[in-house]
Tab-separated table of C-alpha atoms in Angstrom:
chain	number	residue	atom	x	y	z
A	1	MET	CA	95.644	-13.388	25.155
A	2	ASN	CA	91.910	-13.626	24.374
A	3	LEU	CA	91.076	-10.552	22.287
A	4	ASN	CA	87.781	-9.580	20.771
A	5	ARG	CA	87.483	-7.919	17.368
A	6	ARG	CA	87.850	-4.407	18.780
A	7	GLY	CA	91.048	-5.321	20.573
A	8	LEU	CA	92.367	-6.991	17.463
A	9	PHE	CA	91.634	-3.900	15.402
A	10	LYS	CA	93.879	-1.873	17.692
A	11	VAL	CA	96.660	-4.433	17.242
A	12	SER	CA	96.208	-4.490	13.474
A	13	GLY	CA	96.131	-0.704	13.423
A	14	ALA	CA	99.518	-0.526	15.090
A	15	VAL	CA	100.958	-2.706	12.339
A	16	LEU	CA	99.195	-0.913	9.519
A	17	GLY	CA	100.731	2.382	10.553
A	18	ALA	CA	100.024	5.118	8.057
A	19	VAL	CA	97.532	3.239	5.871
A	20	ALA	CA	94.622	5.548	5.094
A	21	PHE	CA	91.231	4.358	6.318
A	22	SER	CA	89.697	4.961	2.906
A	23	ASP	CA	92.288	2.621	1.376
A	24	LEU	CA	91.196	-0.179	3.687
A	25	ILE	CA	87.500	-0.052	2.950
A	26	SER	CA	87.499	0.869	-0.726
A	27	SER	CA	86.968	-2.003	-3.149
A	28	PRO	CA	88.622	-0.100	-6.042
A	29	ALA	CA	91.879	-0.431	-4.124
A	30	TYR	CA	91.863	-4.045	-5.290
A	31	ALA	CA	90.745	-3.371	-8.847
A	32	SER	CA	94.015	-4.108	-10.669
A	33	GLU	CA	94.106	-7.227	-12.870
A	34	VAL	CA	96.701	-8.889	-10.643
A	35	PHE	CA	96.307	-7.716	-7.077
A	36	VAL	CA	99.519	-7.580	-5.036
A	37	PRO	CA	99.155	-6.724	-1.324
A	38	SER	CA	101.085	-3.625	-0.314
A	39	GLU	CA	101.347	-1.216	2.589
A	40	LYS	CA	98.776	1.010	0.901
A	41	THR	CA	96.419	-1.820	-0.069
A	42	PRO	CA	96.852	-4.633	2.472
A	43	LEU	CA	94.873	-7.825	2.261
A	44	LEU	CA	92.407	-7.927	5.171
A	45	LEU	CA	91.487	-11.553	5.812
A	46	ASN	CA	91.076	-11.415	9.578
A	47	PHE	CA	87.537	-10.368	10.541
A	48	ASN	CA	85.239	-12.485	8.316
A	49	GLU	CA	84.005	-9.417	6.450
A	50	ASN	CA	82.495	-9.670	2.965
A	51	ALA	CA	85.015	-8.005	0.657
A	52	ILE	CA	82.676	-7.622	-2.330
A	53	GLY	CA	80.993	-4.752	-0.486
A	54	MET	CA	77.315	-4.025	-0.003
A	55	ALA	CA	74.781	-4.409	-2.793
A	56	PRO	CA	74.360	-1.462	-5.190
A	57	SER	CA	70.692	-1.454	-4.166
A	58	ALA	CA	71.756	-1.063	-0.527
A	59	LYS	CA	74.016	1.875	-1.405
A	60	GLU	CA	71.156	3.534	-3.257
A	61	ALA	CA	68.846	2.977	-0.294
A	62	VAL	CA	71.363	4.560	2.066
A	63	GLN	CA	71.765	7.578	-0.169
A	64	ALA	CA	67.986	7.932	-0.513
A	65	CYS	CA	67.462	7.930	3.254
A	66	LEU	CA	70.003	10.653	3.983
A	67	GLY	CA	67.564	13.415	3.204
A	68	THR	CA	65.412	12.404	6.175
A	69	ALA	CA	68.214	11.184	8.445
A	70	PHE	CA	67.508	14.068	10.818
A	71	ARG	CA	64.354	12.158	11.795
A	72	TYR	CA	64.372	9.173	14.139
A	73	PRO	CA	64.373	5.886	12.188
A	74	ASP	CA	61.154	4.451	13.666
A	75	ALA	CA	59.435	3.937	10.312
A	76	LEU	CA	62.438	2.240	8.718
A	77	ARG	CA	62.942	0.073	11.781
A	78	GLY	CA	59.265	-0.905	11.711
A	79	SER	CA	59.529	-1.807	8.035
A	80	LEU	CA	62.559	-3.971	8.776
A	81	VAL	CA	60.690	-5.797	11.540
A	82	ASP	CA	57.791	-6.382	9.144
A	83	ALA	CA	60.109	-7.665	6.431
A	84	LEU	CA	61.877	-10.062	8.785
A	85	ALA	CA	58.605	-11.357	10.186
A	86	THR	CA	57.454	-12.054	6.630
A	87	LYS	CA	60.757	-13.682	5.659
A	88	TRP	CA	60.609	-16.101	8.581
A	89	SER	CA	56.809	-16.584	8.603
A	90	MET	CA	56.596	-15.273	12.150
A	91	THR	CA	54.887	-12.374	13.867
A	92	GLN	CA	56.497	-9.032	14.643
A	93	ASP	CA	56.517	-10.091	18.290
A	94	HIS	CA	59.058	-12.810	17.445
A	95	ILE	CA	61.619	-10.299	16.145
A	96	ILE	CA	64.443	-8.669	18.116
A	97	ILE	CA	66.435	-5.991	16.268
A	98	GLY	CA	70.013	-5.434	17.385
A	99	ASN	CA	72.983	-3.203	16.712
A	100	GLY	CA	74.558	-6.222	15.022
A	101	SER	CA	73.676	-9.714	16.201
A	102	SER	CA	76.241	-9.187	18.963
A	103	GLU	CA	73.812	-6.864	20.757
A	104	VAL	CA	71.124	-9.551	20.607
A	105	ILE	CA	73.573	-11.983	22.208
A	106	GLN	CA	74.368	-9.399	24.873
A	107	GLY	CA	70.689	-8.714	25.539
A	108	ALA	CA	69.912	-12.421	25.783
A	109	VAL	CA	72.693	-13.044	28.314
A	110	GLN	CA	71.588	-10.071	30.408
A	111	ALA	CA	67.885	-10.914	30.227
A	112	ILE	CA	68.299	-14.567	31.199
A	113	ALA	CA	70.700	-13.659	33.999
A	114	HIS	CA	68.166	-11.135	35.296
A	115	TYR	CA	65.425	-13.770	35.143
A	116	ALA	CA	67.644	-16.201	37.097
A	117	ALA	CA	68.192	-13.568	39.761
A	118	ASP	CA	64.426	-13.021	40.030
A	119	GLN	CA	64.005	-16.764	40.488
A	120	LYS	CA	66.808	-16.731	43.078
A	121	LYS	CA	68.702	-19.337	41.072
A	122	PRO	CA	72.388	-19.396	40.139
A	123	VAL	CA	73.237	-19.009	36.462
A	124	GLN	CA	76.072	-20.223	34.250
A	125	LEU	CA	77.098	-19.902	30.608
A	126	VAL	CA	78.192	-23.086	28.813
A	127	VAL	CA	80.141	-22.680	25.577
A	128	PRO	CA	82.195	-24.821	23.217
A	129	ASP	CA	85.874	-23.919	23.116
A	130	PRO	CA	86.968	-22.286	20.927
A	131	THR	CA	83.984	-20.390	19.594
A	132	PHE	CA	82.917	-16.782	18.964
A	133	ASN	CA	83.634	-15.271	22.360
A	134	TYR	CA	81.211	-12.364	22.744
A	135	ALA	CA	78.774	-14.334	24.906
A	136	GLU	CA	81.696	-15.065	27.238
A	137	ILE	CA	82.651	-11.385	27.325
A	138	TYR	CA	79.114	-10.290	28.182
A	139	ALA	CA	78.791	-13.005	30.832
A	140	GLY	CA	82.103	-11.979	32.364
A	141	ALA	CA	80.901	-8.397	32.721
A	142	GLN	CA	78.105	-9.733	34.952
A	143	SER	CA	80.330	-12.160	36.872
A	144	ILE	CA	78.482	-15.114	35.375
A	145	PRO	CA	80.621	-18.282	35.531
A	146	VAL	CA	81.651	-19.479	32.079
A	147	VAL	CA	82.092	-23.211	31.518
A	148	LYS	CA	84.177	-23.998	28.440
A	149	VAL	CA	83.959	-27.417	26.810
A	150	ALA	CA	86.792	-28.212	24.419
A	151	LEU	CA	86.019	-29.219	20.860
A	152	LYS	CA	86.719	-32.864	20.050
A	153	ALA	CA	89.840	-33.584	18.014
A	154	PRO	CA	90.713	-34.458	15.309
A	155	ASN	CA	87.763	-32.820	13.502
A	156	TYR	CA	87.046	-30.232	16.203
A	157	THR	CA	83.371	-31.015	16.553
A	158	LEU	CA	81.220	-29.840	19.450
A	159	ASP	CA	81.313	-32.192	22.430
A	160	LEU	CA	77.557	-32.115	22.961
A	161	ASP	CA	77.553	-34.992	25.458
A	162	ARG	CA	79.944	-33.166	27.762
A	163	MET	CA	78.114	-29.862	27.335
A	164	ARG	CA	74.837	-31.533	28.239
A	165	GLN	CA	76.466	-33.105	31.283
A	166	LYS	CA	77.729	-29.695	32.455
A	167	VAL	CA	74.150	-28.426	32.213
A	168	ARG	CA	72.666	-31.419	34.024
A	169	ASP	CA	75.166	-31.117	36.864
A	170	PHE	CA	74.389	-27.438	37.502
A	171	PRO	CA	71.757	-26.604	40.160
A	172	GLY	CA	70.395	-23.540	38.447
A	173	ILE	CA	69.797	-21.884	35.090
A	174	SER	CA	72.186	-22.612	32.228
A	175	ILE	CA	72.655	-20.409	29.164
A	176	VAL	CA	74.068	-22.509	26.335
A	177	TYR	CA	75.761	-20.640	23.492
A	178	LEU	CA	75.999	-22.543	20.193
A	179	CYS	CA	77.500	-21.028	17.050
A	180	ASN	CA	76.379	-22.993	13.976
A	181	PRO	CA	78.401	-22.941	11.732
A	182	ASN	CA	80.985	-22.546	14.444
A	183	ASN	CA	83.541	-19.771	14.452
A	184	PRO	CA	86.531	-20.360	14.029
A	185	THR	CA	86.155	-23.846	12.549
A	186	ALA	CA	83.520	-22.977	9.862
A	187	THR	CA	81.988	-26.415	10.427
A	188	ILE	CA	78.379	-27.257	11.209
A	189	THR	CA	76.822	-29.356	13.927
A	190	PRO	CA	74.107	-31.552	12.369
A	191	SER	CA	70.750	-30.088	13.309
A	192	VAL	CA	69.261	-33.433	14.299
A	193	LEU	CA	71.758	-33.616	17.183
A	194	LEU	CA	70.924	-30.133	18.392
A	195	GLU	CA	67.162	-30.454	18.011
A	196	ASP	CA	67.117	-33.438	20.339
A	197	TRP	CA	68.757	-31.295	23.010
A	198	TYR	CA	66.517	-28.279	22.414
A	199	GLN	CA	63.377	-30.360	22.812
A	200	SER	CA	64.488	-32.492	25.765
A	201	ALA	CA	66.239	-29.807	27.831
A	202	SER	CA	64.869	-28.834	31.212
A	203	LYS	CA	62.979	-25.584	31.762
A	204	ASP	CA	66.154	-24.165	33.310
A	205	THR	CA	68.149	-24.472	30.073
A	206	TYR	CA	68.203	-21.557	27.621
A	207	PHE	CA	69.875	-21.577	24.219
A	208	ILE	CA	71.484	-18.776	22.217
A	209	VAL	CA	71.957	-20.177	18.713
A	210	ASP	CA	74.237	-17.954	16.652
A	211	GLU	CA	73.602	-18.476	12.935
A	212	ALA	CA	75.712	-15.582	11.633
A	213	TYR	CA	77.055	-17.708	8.763
A	214	ALA	CA	74.006	-19.851	8.042
A	215	GLU	CA	73.346	-18.343	4.604
A	216	PHE	CA	76.607	-19.852	3.331
A	217	VAL	CA	75.747	-23.423	4.343
A	218	THR	CA	75.197	-26.054	1.659
A	219	ASP	CA	75.367	-29.175	3.841
A	220	PRO	CA	71.846	-30.692	4.107
A	221	ALA	CA	72.639	-31.819	7.653
A	222	PHE	CA	72.149	-28.184	8.696
A	223	LYS	CA	68.726	-26.717	9.359
A	224	SER	CA	68.062	-23.379	10.966
A	225	ALA	CA	66.800	-23.482	14.549
A	226	ASP	CA	64.001	-21.125	13.503
A	227	THR	CA	61.832	-24.268	13.292
A	228	ILE	CA	62.266	-24.727	17.038
A	229	VAL	CA	61.112	-21.156	17.630
A	230	LYS	CA	58.112	-21.678	15.379
A	231	GLY	CA	57.325	-24.843	17.291
A	232	GLY	CA	56.702	-22.764	20.419
A	233	ASN	CA	59.907	-23.366	22.381
A	234	LYS	CA	60.230	-20.462	24.837
A	235	ARG	CA	63.884	-21.005	25.766
A	236	ILE	CA	65.756	-20.467	22.511
A	237	VAL	CA	66.812	-17.359	20.617
A	238	VAL	CA	68.305	-17.602	17.136
A	239	THR	CA	70.587	-14.741	16.126
A	240	ARG	CA	71.261	-13.610	12.561
A	241	THR	CA	73.239	-10.765	11.019
A	242	PHE	CA	73.493	-8.574	7.928
A	243	SER	CA	77.277	-8.307	8.418
A	244	LYS	CA	78.362	-11.410	6.513
A	245	LEU	CA	76.412	-12.479	3.406
A	246	TYR	CA	74.943	-8.987	2.957
A	247	ALA	CA	78.262	-7.173	3.579
A	248	LEU	CA	76.847	-4.582	5.999
A	249	ALA	CA	79.298	-5.106	8.882
A	250	GLY	CA	79.953	-1.381	9.264
A	251	LEU	CA	76.250	-0.502	9.470
A	252	ARG	CA	75.615	-2.815	12.453
A	253	VAL	CA	72.320	-4.540	11.782
A	254	GLY	CA	71.433	-7.887	13.322
A	255	TYR	CA	68.355	-9.573	14.713
A	256	GLY	CA	67.026	-12.410	16.800
A	257	LEU	CA	64.131	-14.816	16.455
A	258	ALA	CA	62.433	-15.991	19.644
A	259	HIS	CA	59.054	-16.887	21.116
A	260	PRO	CA	57.228	-13.618	21.934
A	261	ASP	CA	57.621	-14.253	25.677
A	262	LEU	CA	61.394	-14.569	25.421
A	263	ALA	CA	61.625	-11.824	22.772
A	264	THR	CA	59.817	-9.432	25.124
A	265	LEU	CA	62.221	-10.313	27.929
A	266	ILE	CA	65.277	-9.761	25.735
A	267	ASN	CA	63.934	-6.582	24.128
A	268	GLY	CA	63.729	-5.119	27.620
A	269	PHE	CA	67.551	-5.213	27.714
A	270	MET	CA	68.204	-3.812	24.241
A	271	SER	CA	69.249	-0.208	23.813
A	272	ILE	CA	66.471	2.139	22.727
A	273	ASP	CA	66.711	3.444	19.132
A	274	ASN	CA	69.486	0.941	18.408
A	275	THR	CA	68.826	0.931	14.649
A	276	ASN	CA	70.194	3.718	12.480
A	277	ALA	CA	68.350	4.837	9.357
A	278	ALA	CA	71.151	3.936	6.957
A	279	GLY	CA	71.517	0.451	8.386
A	280	ALA	CA	67.797	-0.268	8.287
A	281	ALA	CA	67.489	1.058	4.733
A	282	ALA	CA	70.442	-1.009	3.529
A	283	ALA	CA	69.164	-4.137	5.275
A	284	LEU	CA	65.719	-3.782	3.710
A	285	ALA	CA	67.186	-3.351	0.243
A	286	SER	CA	69.546	-6.292	0.716
A	287	LEU	CA	66.777	-8.632	1.808
A	288	ASN	CA	65.032	-8.093	-1.522
A	289	ASP	CA	68.137	-8.266	-3.715
A	290	ALA	CA	68.295	-11.876	-4.904
A	291	VAL	CA	70.843	-11.000	-7.606
A	292	PHE	CA	73.299	-9.648	-5.041
A	293	VAL	CA	72.786	-12.609	-2.720
A	294	GLU	CA	73.643	-14.999	-5.546
A	295	LYS	CA	76.704	-12.904	-6.452
A	296	SER	CA	77.848	-12.918	-2.840
A	297	LEU	CA	77.497	-16.691	-2.595
A	298	GLN	CA	79.225	-17.305	-5.919
A	299	SER	CA	82.147	-15.090	-4.938
A	300	THR	CA	82.560	-16.905	-1.616
A	301	ASN	CA	82.300	-20.349	-3.208
A	302	LEU	CA	84.890	-19.530	-5.865
A	303	SER	CA	87.238	-18.009	-3.289
A	304	ARG	CA	86.885	-21.096	-1.113
A	305	LYS	CA	87.813	-23.373	-4.018
A	306	ILE	CA	90.849	-21.257	-4.899
A	307	VAL	CA	92.129	-21.643	-1.347
A	308	THR	CA	91.252	-25.313	-0.818
A	309	ASP	CA	92.867	-26.261	-4.138
A	310	ALA	CA	96.053	-24.567	-2.966
A	311	LEU	CA	95.881	-26.175	0.481
A	312	ASP	CA	95.423	-29.587	-1.178
A	313	GLU	CA	98.425	-28.925	-3.384
A	314	LEU	CA	100.533	-27.951	-0.377
A	315	GLY	CA	99.298	-30.849	1.744
A	316	LEU	CA	97.884	-28.573	4.441
A	317	ARG	CA	94.860	-29.897	6.284
A	318	TYR	CA	91.674	-27.843	6.553
A	319	LEU	CA	88.229	-28.352	8.027
A	320	PRO	CA	85.204	-28.498	5.692
A	321	SER	CA	84.075	-24.879	5.478
A	322	GLN	CA	80.381	-23.973	5.517
A	323	ALA	CA	81.070	-20.267	6.022
A	324	ASN	CA	82.993	-17.370	4.509
A	325	PHE	CA	86.250	-18.445	6.150
A	326	ILE	CA	88.471	-21.519	6.353
A	327	PHE	CA	90.252	-23.030	9.351
A	328	HIS	CA	93.466	-24.509	8.013
A	329	GLU	CA	96.749	-26.011	9.144
A	330	ILE	CA	99.890	-23.873	9.113
A	331	LYS	CA	102.456	-26.354	10.519
A	332	GLY	CA	104.183	-23.872	12.754
A	333	GLU	CA	103.877	-21.392	15.599
A	334	HIS	CA	100.833	-19.231	15.042
A	335	GLN	CA	102.199	-15.818	15.995
A	336	MET	CA	105.212	-16.270	13.741
A	337	TYR	CA	102.951	-17.221	10.834
A	338	LYS	CA	100.716	-14.228	11.502
A	339	ASP	CA	103.686	-11.864	11.755
A	340	ARG	CA	105.177	-13.163	8.516
A	341	MET	CA	101.842	-12.698	6.756
A	342	ALA	CA	101.612	-9.151	8.137
A	343	ALA	CA	105.099	-8.436	6.800
A	344	ALA	CA	103.717	-9.457	3.386
A	345	HIS	CA	100.805	-7.036	3.955
A	346	VAL	CA	98.338	-9.890	4.558
A	347	PHE	CA	96.323	-9.852	7.785
A	348	VAL	CA	94.944	-13.207	8.920
A	349	GLY	CA	92.973	-14.362	11.946
A	350	ARG	CA	94.192	-14.575	15.525
A	351	ALA	CA	95.101	-17.731	17.402
A	352	PHE	CA	92.276	-19.846	18.844
A	353	PRO	CA	93.731	-21.828	21.730
A	354	PRO	CA	93.678	-24.601	22.733
A	355	ILE	CA	93.866	-25.554	19.039
A	356	GLU	CA	97.453	-25.266	17.835
A	357	ASN	CA	98.921	-24.882	14.348
A	358	PHE	CA	95.702	-23.748	12.657
A	359	ASN	CA	94.712	-20.355	11.301
A	360	ARG	CA	91.312	-18.842	10.537
A	361	LEU	CA	91.367	-17.295	7.079
A	362	THR	CA	88.589	-14.990	5.860
A	363	LEU	CA	87.580	-15.540	2.243
A	364	GLY	CA	87.972	-12.288	0.335
A	365	THR	CA	87.227	-11.799	-3.354
A	366	PRO	CA	88.604	-14.376	-5.814
A	367	ASP	CA	91.342	-11.948	-6.870
A	368	GLU	CA	92.299	-11.400	-3.248
A	369	MET	CA	92.462	-15.123	-2.590
A	370	ARG	CA	94.667	-15.678	-5.622
A	371	ALA	CA	97.001	-13.079	-4.117
A	372	PHE	CA	96.888	-14.896	-0.774
A	373	VAL	CA	97.715	-18.201	-2.450
A	374	THR	CA	100.761	-16.597	-4.087
A	375	VAL	CA	102.006	-15.450	-0.669
A	376	LEU	CA	101.233	-18.822	0.917
A	377	LYS	CA	103.153	-20.696	-1.762
A	378	SER	CA	106.093	-18.345	-1.280
A	379	PHE	CA	106.061	-19.394	2.380
A	380	ARG	CA	106.394	-23.025	1.309
A	381	GLN	CA	109.358	-22.143	-0.895
A	382	LYS	CA	110.997	-20.541	2.153
A	383	GLY	CA	110.245	-23.584	4.315
A	384	TRP	CA	107.893	-21.674	6.621
A	385	ILE	CA	104.837	-23.916	6.222
């Protein structure tokens, strides 16, 4: 079953039962010196959220904007566009604001499909498999054929040669979705390999480059595709989000970077007034909060080390993570592992077929990951992993 996050939330909710919503989102629930997951305070490691919570400056900005929240958020939205244009050394016309980066992906799929129809050309979506599946969902809603290209074992890298061949063989317009770092593997595709494709692709090839986790990357082989946009390429949109590093998942703020021609096309398919005042205020504050950004990165890096040290000790393989999650071996049937974790009040990621015997684990706070490691080691003692 191929569920998106909303479908998964319903499944998780059925298991959580009577857990109060405030208990799930409140950081103080995990404030004890030794955190032990319980029915009241489960460990939520399934949606790649940032468990440290939003920056104090973002909270203050949200509170400050409430007094004028009865007004439309045009001024705050405009300020956010200005700030993003400055951050990326682009013009305002390069910026696409979305209700999360997922809306930018949706708008891009719709806009390019509409353009293909105007040109009387067929259109397809080409994606690695597995990857973040929202582009596939949006394409399916428009009856756009989706071509999935399996990742290459044993390291589960993108099969760029085969993806390029699928594009070359298609007599129409191809939308190529690339998540870098990829979800669920947390691994990067070296930018030099992608840039060659961006620059040599035909005029009928469009790219959606999802960089939701780019702020976590330390590997020098990665470089944002914003340089391709700045270079004048009119067939690429780079999507970014405030949900991950900045911990604003619930406020739904994302954006895209694209040549003004493509940005105009995509903006025509975005919902009007899609930015709420609280989200824009929090995003603006977060952009300028270098102290929080460093704290967020340090927390993620420490949590990653806590988990990888344990996986090394247990002899469980994992892929090199460049994101706020880890894709690791579980040596068993996935649903059974997930159910056993849920019984221990730990919620982990869904299955990502066709890859077997691996689980996607969100990195929570260091204390949360120490609690996870305790549960994982108890599984080894029981012979479950």
